[in-house]
């Protein structure tokens, strides 16, 4: 049996990795309706938002590695995750989507080691996604962002449509300063032809061995970001206050907050809408009843955000099982959120979230908010 090809998709927080991945699924299914694509998803937090999106988009199997980085403290979980997908899904290909803080070279070396030891896998290549609009800002402060652009077989330049040619050329010049010759392609609003992403035969990635990267990994990349875990509890039937949540999304500064990911129960109303620069401001069909409760997946990155409506089961799967956690309580978790921030910002934003009433429930009972730093 031929080994299963593995593609690593990396890129800094909010660069568009999940959007790129989800754009590949319909292309694969159009060419081969029985194609099985599996995903190993690493989230730097405790809310599996992107995994929920992937699971609802015809991806055959998803393994989640949460609350850490796949290239260091979670690296031991990678081999069991790959084996589980091999045995249960029998995929045609596996994509490993890293957290925004992962070192691609270290991860590539681990995949190469697993491939040698198990014989069931082969590393096809590493794809790095660069957010053209914001890369010149975080590249200056992030050692990891530079490594993600350097140790790769293909660069996808994303979110370039709203930028000038001068901005795009500046980003390409900064990548050129890394003194590596890497193939690149522009996305079409996050989408790239599947033949460009898969089958790149990445010589750089497969050639990496354990001695090639120790000098770079001495840098503590997890100190580049801090993570808050947020939960909002309330009674059955309550919904998150939409105007207050929208106020947070509109005012969150992108030089302090890199990502906001959330699963929540909100109203089916026009009060919740996507950002103007997200491509579509509408969230729900105009026929949706105003009084209905709807589950949402929220993705916010560098001032842009989208709400994706999901069923209540998806929300329940992404939050804590209330019956197991507090059998005697009638409260439920109606919002679970991960906020990924720049260095030294978590303590200040914890205080702001607790004081500014951005995260409350509709009605007289604002709910119970818990904000905890987890990284």
XYZ file of C-alpha atoms in Angstrom:
375
model
C 0.000 0.000 0.000
C 1.399 3.402 -1.001
C 2.256 5.765 1.867
C -0.237 8.519 2.646
C 1.063 11.957 1.565
C 1.120 14.641 4.249
C 0.999 18.383 3.590
C 1.869 20.860 6.350
C 0.056 24.209 6.150
C 1.577 26.878 8.349
C 1.409 30.646 8.702
C 1.120 33.283 11.388
C -2.087 33.879 13.342
C -4.945 34.989 11.110
C -3.103 34.536 7.812
C -5.894 32.441 6.255
C -4.760 28.830 6.661
C -8.219 27.401 7.347
C -9.783 29.405 4.508
C -7.174 28.003 2.130
C -7.805 24.458 3.345
C -11.588 24.700 3.045
C -11.248 26.023 -0.517
C -9.501 22.790 -1.522
C -12.348 20.468 -0.498
C -14.832 21.299 -3.307
C -12.014 21.161 -5.855
C -11.031 17.666 -4.705
C -14.633 16.461 -4.620
C -15.282 17.839 -8.123
C -12.381 15.829 -9.511
C -13.069 12.722 -7.401
C -16.291 12.531 -5.326
C -14.858 9.731 -3.184
C -11.606 11.579 -2.303
C -10.914 11.411 1.429
C -9.042 14.373 2.923
C -8.183 14.208 6.620
C -7.002 16.987 8.915
C -4.791 17.247 11.985
C -5.632 20.626 13.460
C -3.525 22.334 16.122
C -5.259 25.149 18.049
C -3.292 27.456 20.355
C -6.174 27.595 22.817
C -9.026 25.442 24.088
C -11.771 26.204 21.539
C -11.740 23.976 18.445
C -13.309 26.599 16.170
C -11.463 25.794 12.949
C -11.913 22.068 13.519
C -15.672 22.580 13.766
C -15.628 24.480 10.467
C -13.588 21.750 8.837
C -15.825 18.967 10.141
C -18.859 20.688 8.598
C -17.128 21.061 5.202
C -16.934 17.445 3.986
C -13.485 16.734 5.427
C -13.411 13.015 6.103
C -11.757 13.065 9.526
C -10.369 15.574 12.014
C -7.902 15.065 14.870
C -7.530 18.005 17.282
C -4.414 18.925 19.241
C -5.453 21.731 21.603
C -3.884 24.021 24.202
C -0.324 24.015 22.974
C 1.995 23.976 20.004
C 2.368 20.939 17.771
C 6.088 21.504 17.206
C 7.099 21.274 20.884
C 4.889 20.452 23.884
C 2.285 18.579 21.791
C 4.725 16.906 19.430
C 4.288 13.512 21.108
C 0.598 13.493 20.183
C 1.234 13.747 16.440
C 2.084 10.101 15.719
C -1.035 8.727 17.505
C -3.219 11.302 15.694
C -1.845 10.283 12.289
C -2.248 6.597 13.113
C -5.865 7.146 14.192
C -6.708 8.854 10.899
C -4.914 6.127 8.927
C -6.865 3.360 10.648
C -10.326 4.972 10.829
C -10.536 7.194 7.743
C -8.009 5.626 5.358
C -7.476 9.023 3.765
C -6.012 9.801 0.375
C -4.107 12.677 2.011
C -3.610 14.226 5.432
C -3.184 17.957 6.003
C -1.543 19.169 9.217
C -2.707 22.714 9.927
C -0.446 24.211 12.570
C -1.133 26.822 15.191
C -0.031 30.305 14.223
C 3.044 30.009 16.431
C 4.465 26.696 15.184
C 7.949 26.215 13.726
C 7.446 24.455 10.361
C 10.962 22.998 10.187
C 10.673 21.293 13.574
C 7.311 19.838 12.607
C 8.639 18.678 9.229
C 11.464 16.845 10.998
C 8.959 15.063 13.249
C 6.817 14.031 10.271
C 9.936 12.729 8.519
C 10.834 10.721 11.636
C 7.313 9.249 11.840
C 7.430 8.434 8.123
C 10.739 6.586 8.543
C 9.626 4.682 11.618
C 6.087 3.753 10.543
C 6.464 3.533 6.778
C 2.821 4.556 6.258
C 3.354 8.243 5.477
C 5.431 10.547 3.287
C 5.863 14.302 3.655
C 4.768 15.999 0.437
C 5.757 19.520 1.451
C 5.264 22.599 3.606
C 3.008 25.467 2.514
C 3.252 28.822 4.319
C 0.451 31.391 4.113
C 1.407 35.057 4.415
C -1.139 37.792 5.150
C 0.115 40.590 2.869
C -2.026 43.216 4.566
C -0.585 42.605 8.033
C 2.704 40.715 7.596
C 4.906 43.812 7.547
C 3.612 44.565 11.062
C 3.967 41.256 12.870
C 7.036 40.157 10.889
C 9.025 42.880 12.661
C 8.267 41.431 16.098
C 7.792 37.726 15.405
C 10.773 35.441 15.033
C 8.329 32.640 14.262
C 6.727 34.506 11.344
C 10.109 34.844 9.667
C 10.873 31.151 10.143
C 7.500 30.195 8.705
C 8.365 32.123 5.555
C 11.868 30.682 5.365
C 11.441 26.945 6.022
C 8.806 26.164 3.404
C 8.397 24.769 -0.101
C 5.641 27.139 -1.256
C 4.458 30.563 -0.092
C 0.836 31.590 -0.599
C 0.399 35.360 -0.497
C -3.070 35.964 0.936
C -5.221 39.066 1.572
C -3.368 41.073 -1.052
C -6.452 42.283 -2.936
C -7.010 45.380 -0.789
C -3.306 46.329 -0.794
C -1.357 48.430 -3.231
C 1.278 46.937 -5.518
C 3.816 48.809 -3.402
C 2.705 46.936 -0.273
C 2.889 43.585 -2.064
C 6.359 44.377 -3.410
C 7.513 45.410 0.070
C 6.386 42.083 1.531
C 8.115 40.169 -1.259
C 11.291 42.172 -0.596
C 11.164 41.297 3.103
C 10.768 37.609 2.242
C 13.683 38.017 -0.175
C 15.805 39.287 2.718
C 15.618 35.758 4.170
C 17.965 34.704 1.333
C 15.954 31.706 0.204
C 14.522 30.968 -3.223
C 10.936 29.807 -2.639
C 8.120 29.269 -5.132
C 5.117 31.498 -4.495
C 1.561 32.078 -5.660
C -1.149 34.671 -5.006
C -4.435 33.388 -3.638
C -7.808 34.367 -5.067
C -9.497 35.576 -1.876
C -8.012 32.686 0.045
C -8.352 30.068 -2.679
C -5.529 28.414 -4.661
C -5.825 25.625 -7.270
C -5.475 22.273 -5.550
C -2.783 21.086 -7.973
C -0.572 23.939 -6.776
C -0.897 23.029 -3.088
C -0.763 19.235 -3.345
C 1.941 17.304 -5.123
C 4.639 19.961 -4.756
C 7.245 17.277 -3.989
C 8.870 19.415 -1.330
C 12.555 18.699 -1.391
C 13.391 21.167 1.396
C 10.860 19.717 3.833
C 11.793 16.086 3.219
C 15.522 16.821 3.451
C 15.288 18.291 6.959
C 16.809 16.094 9.659
C 17.141 16.470 13.403
C 20.435 18.325 13.242
C 19.297 21.026 10.843
C 17.250 23.300 13.045
C 18.365 23.223 16.663
C 19.841 26.725 16.540
C 16.526 28.247 15.511
C 14.320 26.341 17.914
C 16.230 27.637 20.923
C 14.051 30.728 20.578
C 10.960 30.510 22.847
C 8.312 31.154 20.231
C 5.419 30.583 22.640
C 6.467 33.737 24.492
C 5.506 35.747 21.397
C 1.803 35.425 22.176
C -0.407 35.156 25.235
C -3.766 33.373 25.367
C -6.964 34.060 27.302
C -9.702 31.440 27.675
C -13.152 32.984 28.164
C -16.482 31.421 29.092
C -19.896 33.058 29.533
C -22.542 31.070 31.407
C -26.271 31.568 31.597
C -29.610 29.829 31.840
C -31.110 27.618 29.162
C -32.705 29.770 26.447
C -30.477 32.819 26.918
C -28.416 34.354 24.106
C -25.280 36.491 23.932
C -25.879 40.249 23.729
C -25.154 40.941 20.060
C -24.578 44.751 20.124
C -22.065 44.465 22.972
C -20.175 41.647 21.249
C -20.090 43.675 18.026
C -18.663 46.631 19.973
C -15.759 44.435 21.121
C -15.064 43.195 17.585
C -15.108 46.722 16.147
C -12.838 48.263 18.806
C -10.296 45.449 19.363
C -6.888 46.854 18.281
C -5.086 44.555 15.873
C -1.646 45.453 17.247
C -2.711 44.081 20.663
C -5.089 41.255 19.711
C -4.118 38.852 16.920
C -7.047 36.412 16.947
C -10.453 35.936 18.512
C -12.098 32.537 18.042
C -15.428 31.713 19.592
C -18.394 29.366 19.595
C -21.567 31.010 20.916
C -25.352 31.063 21.038
C -26.743 34.340 19.726
C -29.910 35.836 18.258
C -30.911 35.333 14.633
C -30.945 39.052 13.950
C -29.250 41.744 11.923
C -27.394 42.805 15.074
C -24.767 40.133 14.331
C -23.014 40.678 11.022
C -19.676 40.104 9.357
C -17.155 42.917 8.998
C -17.489 45.105 5.916
C -14.138 43.888 4.525
C -14.847 40.173 5.043
C -16.424 39.708 1.616
C -20.024 39.306 2.872
C -21.712 41.338 5.589
C -24.741 39.034 5.746
C -24.699 36.164 8.234
C -28.193 34.653 8.059
C -30.829 34.510 5.312
C -33.331 37.369 5.422
C -36.072 34.832 6.158
C -34.525 33.814 9.498
C -36.892 34.654 12.416
C -35.693 37.494 14.609
C -36.518 35.680 17.849
C -34.732 32.425 17.075
C -31.558 31.310 18.839
C -28.697 30.328 16.546
C -25.278 28.804 17.093
C -22.348 30.670 15.566
C -18.657 30.153 14.977
C -16.824 33.487 15.201
C -13.441 34.054 13.587
C -11.750 37.451 14.096
C -8.289 38.329 12.746
C -6.654 41.746 12.403
C -9.891 43.709 12.351
C -11.850 41.344 10.073
C -14.428 38.864 11.302
C -17.014 36.379 10.127
C -19.899 34.603 11.838
C -20.713 31.132 10.499
C -24.141 29.808 11.568
C -24.037 26.234 12.899
C -26.539 23.943 14.571
C -26.824 23.635 18.338
C -25.076 20.258 18.302
C -21.919 21.882 16.950
C -21.990 24.474 19.724
C -22.492 21.780 22.361
C -19.577 19.742 20.997
C -17.251 22.744 21.174
C -18.186 23.686 24.735
C -18.006 21.827 28.025
C -20.545 19.051 28.652
C -22.579 20.812 31.331
C -24.147 17.689 32.764
C -20.718 16.187 33.438
C -19.175 19.401 34.761
C -21.931 20.581 37.122
C -24.762 18.045 37.429
C -26.773 20.221 39.836
C -26.529 23.449 37.825
C -29.094 24.733 35.313
C -26.524 27.093 33.787
C -24.975 26.397 30.422
C -21.924 27.739 28.643
C -23.367 30.021 25.965
C -20.054 31.458 24.770
C -16.589 29.970 24.782
C -13.816 32.108 23.358
C -10.057 32.028 22.843
C -8.291 35.380 22.534
C -4.691 35.336 21.291
C -2.797 38.511 22.164
C 0.576 40.137 21.712
C 3.159 39.844 24.461
C 2.373 41.569 27.779
C -1.255 42.255 26.826
C -3.161 39.437 28.547
C -3.330 40.922 32.064
C -4.601 44.273 30.780
C -7.179 42.699 28.485
C -8.371 40.356 31.217
C -9.190 43.410 33.309
C -10.847 45.173 30.359
C -13.031 42.200 29.498
C -14.147 41.842 33.116
C -14.918 45.569 33.459
C -16.285 46.734 30.095
C -19.403 44.532 29.758
C -18.600 43.508 26.174
C -19.433 39.870 26.892
C -22.868 39.638 28.468
C -26.203 37.952 27.870
C -29.367 39.663 26.675
C -31.888 40.597 29.339
C -31.697 41.395 33.016
C -29.225 38.620 33.842
C -25.817 39.434 32.280
C -24.546 35.900 32.925
C -21.361 34.765 34.625
C -18.102 35.634 32.839
C -14.845 33.777 33.495
C -11.539 34.957 31.975
C -8.432 32.805 32.486
C -4.936 33.126 31.086
C -3.798 29.725 29.750
C -0.555 30.712 27.998
